[in-house]
């Protein structure tokens, strides 16, 4: 848990995950207000047909879930991406493609937390590994997301706009933000 790496649109958040199972709807990464009433929540949605990566966006009681067009496989590394351009454009993808866009007008407010493996209200629900997550204060292009999914370091994609980068090695508490601002407090096991 850290303070919000970004609190307004546009932004991009993406990184690698390896889920132990594909049976639940599990939070990979979230930015929100700490109550889950206002949030952007990037999920591995194993409880949804096709096991997609999804973005669940909620603003003051209104919400929309948007699913990538292909799914993930348990015990396999995948790249999840969320690109928020505006209140009416949230793109979610997996492995550098399979993009889908949520267009319902939603503008989460009061955003003050960044979390991994749990919703911003503190509910832990992810079992698996996470690595190489980063947040930018711009909307990356599909081509830039595809570069990251091929293994390019986040530090080489629009480095002037990157606001946080967590390798998520799991050997320190706090888990360091390599840019020095948004260190994560570790809750529970990391390996």
mmCIF file of C-alpha atoms in Angstrom:
data_model
loop_
_atom_site.group_PDB
_atom_site.id
_atom_site.type_symbol
_atom_site.label_atom_id
_atom_site.label_comp_id
_atom_site.label_asym_id
_atom_site.label_seq_id
_atom_site.Cartn_x
_atom_site.Cartn_y
_atom_site.Cartn_z
ATOM 1 C CA UNK A 1 0.000 0.000 0.000
ATOM 2 C CA UNK A 2 1.301 3.443 -0.933
ATOM 3 C CA UNK A 3 -0.217 6.851 -1.526
ATOM 4 C CA UNK A 4 -1.782 7.304 -4.963
ATOM 5 C CA UNK A 5 0.856 7.326 -7.697
ATOM 6 C CA UNK A 6 -1.655 9.286 -9.804
ATOM 7 C CA UNK A 7 -5.000 10.756 -8.836
ATOM 8 C CA UNK A 8 -6.314 12.034 -12.152
ATOM 9 C CA UNK A 9 -6.541 11.069 -15.804
ATOM 10 C CA UNK A 10 -4.752 10.382 -18.086
ATOM 11 C CA UNK A 11 -2.508 7.620 -16.774
ATOM 12 C CA UNK A 12 -1.196 4.160 -17.596
ATOM 13 C CA UNK A 13 -0.508 1.274 -15.202
ATOM 14 C CA UNK A 14 0.902 -2.052 -16.280
ATOM 15 C CA UNK A 15 3.071 -4.975 -15.272
ATOM 16 C CA UNK A 16 3.495 -8.726 -15.104
ATOM 17 C CA UNK A 17 1.442 -11.267 -13.152
ATOM 18 C CA UNK A 18 1.436 -15.028 -12.648
ATOM 19 C CA UNK A 19 -1.772 -16.146 -10.919
ATOM 20 C CA UNK A 20 -1.754 -19.362 -8.893
ATOM 21 C CA UNK A 21 -5.317 -20.153 -10.047
ATOM 22 C CA UNK A 22 -7.862 -18.868 -12.552
ATOM 23 C CA UNK A 23 -11.018 -19.254 -10.480
ATOM 24 C CA UNK A 24 -11.613 -15.933 -8.699
ATOM 25 C CA UNK A 25 -11.680 -12.249 -9.516
ATOM 26 C CA UNK A 26 -8.405 -11.015 -8.110
ATOM 27 C CA UNK A 27 -6.974 -7.502 -7.844
ATOM 28 C CA UNK A 28 -3.562 -7.148 -9.429
ATOM 29 C CA UNK A 29 -3.244 -3.369 -9.039
ATOM 30 C CA UNK A 30 -5.594 -0.639 -7.845
ATOM 31 C CA UNK A 31 -5.670 3.100 -7.388
ATOM 32 C CA UNK A 32 -8.571 4.372 -5.298
ATOM 33 C CA UNK A 33 -9.988 6.143 -2.285
ATOM 34 C CA UNK A 34 -9.521 3.389 0.296
ATOM 35 C CA UNK A 35 -13.207 2.455 0.430
ATOM 36 C CA UNK A 36 -13.575 0.910 -3.056
ATOM 37 C CA UNK A 37 -16.247 3.539 -3.860
ATOM 38 C CA UNK A 38 -13.874 5.401 -6.193
ATOM 39 C CA UNK A 39 -11.261 3.305 -7.947
ATOM 40 C CA UNK A 40 -9.555 1.914 -10.989
ATOM 41 C CA UNK A 41 -8.950 -1.774 -10.284
ATOM 42 C CA UNK A 42 -6.917 -3.958 -12.705
ATOM 43 C CA UNK A 43 -8.023 -7.558 -12.166
ATOM 44 C CA UNK A 44 -7.332 -11.129 -13.187
ATOM 45 C CA UNK A 45 -10.973 -12.143 -13.648
ATOM 46 C CA UNK A 46 -10.888 -15.930 -13.416
ATOM 47 C CA UNK A 47 -14.504 -15.964 -12.209
ATOM 48 C CA UNK A 48 -15.579 -14.484 -15.575
ATOM 49 C CA UNK A 49 -16.040 -16.693 -18.670
ATOM 50 C CA UNK A 50 -12.808 -16.783 -20.664
ATOM 51 C CA UNK A 51 -10.649 -15.655 -17.697
ATOM 52 C CA UNK A 52 -9.957 -12.123 -18.982
ATOM 53 C CA UNK A 53 -7.881 -9.349 -17.502
ATOM 54 C CA UNK A 54 -10.392 -6.649 -16.567
ATOM 55 C CA UNK A 55 -10.591 -3.099 -15.371
ATOM 56 C CA UNK A 56 -13.259 -2.375 -12.796
ATOM 57 C CA UNK A 57 -13.878 1.362 -12.571
ATOM 58 C CA UNK A 58 -16.162 2.818 -9.907
ATOM 59 C CA UNK A 59 -17.066 6.426 -9.196
ATOM 60 C CA UNK A 60 -19.455 7.217 -6.352
ATOM 61 C CA UNK A 61 -21.600 4.097 -6.775
ATOM 62 C CA UNK A 62 -21.623 3.908 -10.585
ATOM 63 C CA UNK A 63 -19.313 1.317 -12.111
ATOM 64 C CA UNK A 64 -18.260 -0.534 -15.238
ATOM 65 C CA UNK A 65 -16.180 -3.677 -15.753
ATOM 66 C CA UNK A 66 -14.368 -3.979 -19.063
ATOM 67 C CA UNK A 67 -12.758 -7.274 -20.111
ATOM 68 C CA UNK A 68 -9.809 -7.830 -22.463
ATOM 69 C CA UNK A 69 -10.805 -9.974 -25.434
ATOM 70 C CA UNK A 70 -8.663 -12.989 -24.461
ATOM 71 C CA UNK A 71 -7.917 -14.609 -21.144
ATOM 72 C CA UNK A 72 -5.031 -15.610 -18.922
ATOM 73 C CA UNK A 73 -3.756 -19.015 -17.869
ATOM 74 C CA UNK A 74 -2.906 -19.869 -14.271
ATOM 75 C CA UNK A 75 0.756 -20.485 -13.432
ATOM 76 C CA UNK A 76 1.880 -18.563 -16.550
ATOM 77 C CA UNK A 77 3.395 -15.084 -16.739
ATOM 78 C CA UNK A 78 1.164 -12.513 -18.483
ATOM 79 C CA UNK A 79 1.401 -8.770 -19.031
ATOM 80 C CA UNK A 80 -1.612 -6.716 -17.888
ATOM 81 C CA UNK A 81 -2.190 -3.135 -18.992
ATOM 82 C CA UNK A 82 -4.602 -0.338 -18.117
ATOM 83 C CA UNK A 83 -4.577 2.888 -20.131
ATOM 84 C CA UNK A 84 -6.964 5.579 -18.872
ATOM 85 C CA UNK A 85 -7.236 8.417 -21.372
ATOM 86 C CA UNK A 86 -10.366 10.144 -20.062
ATOM 87 C CA UNK A 87 -13.585 9.567 -18.115
ATOM 88 C CA UNK A 88 -14.952 7.777 -21.193
ATOM 89 C CA UNK A 89 -11.873 5.796 -22.255
ATOM 90 C CA UNK A 90 -10.320 3.005 -20.173
ATOM 91 C CA UNK A 91 -8.373 0.431 -22.234
ATOM 92 C CA UNK A 92 -7.464 -2.901 -20.726
ATOM 93 C CA UNK A 93 -5.277 -5.500 -22.397
ATOM 94 C CA UNK A 94 -3.259 -8.644 -21.896
ATOM 95 C CA UNK A 95 0.125 -9.578 -23.326
ATOM 96 C CA UNK A 96 0.336 -6.399 -25.406
ATOM 97 C CA UNK A 97 -2.986 -6.852 -27.210
ATOM 98 C CA UNK A 98 -6.568 -8.086 -26.848
ATOM 99 C CA UNK A 99 -7.573 -4.526 -25.957
ATOM 100 C CA UNK A 100 -11.100 -3.529 -24.934
ATOM 101 C CA UNK A 101 -12.336 -0.055 -24.029
ATOM 102 C CA UNK A 102 -14.786 0.958 -21.320
ATOM 103 C CA UNK A 103 -16.715 4.062 -22.390
ATOM 104 C CA UNK A 104 -19.175 4.728 -19.546
ATOM 105 C CA UNK A 105 -18.385 8.184 -18.160
ATOM 106 C CA UNK A 106 -16.722 7.618 -14.756
ATOM 107 C CA UNK A 107 -14.354 9.907 -12.836
ATOM 108 C CA UNK A 108 -13.203 8.399 -9.529
ATOM 109 C CA UNK A 109 -12.512 11.101 -6.924
ATOM 110 C CA UNK A 110 -10.688 11.288 -3.604
ATOM 111 C CA UNK A 111 -8.078 8.859 -4.877
ATOM 112 C CA UNK A 112 -5.339 8.429 -2.257
ATOM 113 C CA UNK A 113 -4.020 4.828 -2.365
ATOM 114 C CA UNK A 114 -2.074 2.507 -4.641
ATOM 115 C CA UNK A 115 -2.280 -1.225 -3.878
ATOM 116 C CA UNK A 116 -1.063 -4.531 -5.293
ATOM 117 C CA UNK A 117 -2.815 -7.858 -4.690
ATOM 118 C CA UNK A 118 -5.665 -6.232 -2.808
ATOM 119 C CA UNK A 119 -8.445 -3.717 -3.334
ATOM 120 C CA UNK A 120 -7.851 -0.208 -2.005
ATOM 121 C CA UNK A 121 -10.166 -0.982 0.950
ATOM 122 C CA UNK A 122 -7.536 -3.528 2.115
ATOM 123 C CA UNK A 123 -9.339 -6.698 1.038
ATOM 124 C CA UNK A 124 -6.597 -9.123 -0.059
ATOM 125 C CA UNK A 125 -7.715 -11.378 -2.855
ATOM 126 C CA UNK A 126 -4.761 -12.235 -5.109
ATOM 127 C CA UNK A 127 -2.605 -15.338 -4.858
ATOM 128 C CA UNK A 128 0.298 -15.322 -7.247
ATOM 129 C CA UNK A 129 3.296 -13.316 -8.320
ATOM 130 C CA UNK A 130 3.565 -9.711 -9.538
ATOM 131 C CA UNK A 131 6.578 -8.020 -11.150
ATOM 132 C CA UNK A 132 7.777 -4.936 -12.990
ATOM 133 C CA UNK A 133 4.751 -2.678 -12.464
ATOM 134 C CA UNK A 134 4.928 0.978 -13.460
ATOM 135 C CA UNK A 135 2.641 4.005 -13.643
ATOM 136 C CA UNK A 136 2.860 6.891 -16.102
ATOM 137 C CA UNK A 137 0.969 10.206 -15.981
ATOM 138 C CA UNK A 138 0.090 9.873 -19.684
ATOM 139 C CA UNK A 139 -1.868 7.424 -21.819
ATOM 140 C CA UNK A 140 0.637 5.127 -23.522
ATOM 141 C CA UNK A 141 -0.087 4.041 -27.089
ATOM 142 C CA UNK A 142 -0.956 0.455 -27.973
ATOM 143 C CA UNK A 143 2.480 0.188 -29.648
ATOM 144 C CA UNK A 144 4.219 1.297 -26.434
ATOM 145 C CA UNK A 145 2.219 -1.222 -24.391
ATOM 146 C CA UNK A 146 3.190 -3.934 -26.889
ATOM 147 C CA UNK A 147 6.882 -3.027 -26.432
ATOM 148 C CA UNK A 148 6.536 -3.437 -22.670
ATOM 149 C CA UNK A 149 4.786 -6.790 -23.141
ATOM 150 C CA UNK A 150 7.793 -7.975 -25.171
ATOM 151 C CA UNK A 151 9.997 -7.338 -22.136
ATOM 152 C CA UNK A 152 11.202 -3.752 -22.572
ATOM 153 C CA UNK A 153 11.956 -2.075 -19.264
ATOM 154 C CA UNK A 154 9.359 0.504 -18.221
ATOM 155 C CA UNK A 155 12.271 2.904 -17.702
ATOM 156 C CA UNK A 156 12.725 3.106 -21.497
ATOM 157 C CA UNK A 157 9.126 3.948 -22.433
ATOM 158 C CA UNK A 158 8.307 7.649 -22.013
ATOM 159 C CA UNK A 159 10.733 7.916 -19.075
ATOM 160 C CA UNK A 160 9.940 11.612 -18.629
ATOM 161 C CA UNK A 161 6.339 10.663 -17.738
ATOM 162 C CA UNK A 162 6.901 7.668 -15.482
ATOM 163 C CA UNK A 163 5.839 8.468 -11.920
ATOM 164 C CA UNK A 164 6.470 5.136 -10.177
ATOM 165 C CA UNK A 165 8.261 1.873 -10.919
ATOM 166 C CA UNK A 166 8.172 -1.178 -8.644
ATOM 167 C CA UNK A 167 10.247 -4.227 -9.614
ATOM 168 C CA UNK A 168 8.375 -6.071 -6.792
ATOM 169 C CA UNK A 169 11.275 -8.342 -5.943
ATOM 170 C CA UNK A 170 9.736 -9.183 -2.563
ATOM 171 C CA UNK A 171 12.861 -8.837 -0.460
ATOM 172 C CA UNK A 172 12.238 -5.519 1.294
ATOM 173 C CA UNK A 173 9.650 -3.759 3.417
ATOM 174 C CA UNK A 174 8.895 -1.188 2.309
ATOM 175 C CA UNK A 175 8.949 -2.492 -1.263
ATOM 176 C CA UNK A 176 10.863 0.274 -3.043
ATOM 177 C CA UNK A 177 9.616 2.513 -5.800
ATOM 178 C CA UNK A 178 12.798 2.808 -7.858
ATOM 179 C CA UNK A 179 11.979 6.450 -8.572
ATOM 180 C CA UNK A 180 11.867 7.097 -4.834
ATOM 181 C CA UNK A 181 8.388 8.465 -4.099
ATOM 182 C CA UNK A 182 5.774 5.708 -3.651
ATOM 183 C CA UNK A 183 7.311 2.971 -1.492
ATOM 184 C CA UNK A 184 4.890 0.138 -0.683
ATOM 185 C CA UNK A 185 4.119 -1.087 2.814
ATOM 186 C CA UNK A 186 4.115 -4.886 2.706
ATOM 187 C CA UNK A 187 1.164 -6.723 4.250
ATOM 188 C CA UNK A 188 1.518 -10.503 4.447
ATOM 189 C CA UNK A 189 3.962 -12.745 2.592
ATOM 190 C CA UNK A 190 5.822 -11.497 -0.460
ATOM 191 C CA UNK A 191 7.323 -14.705 -1.820
#
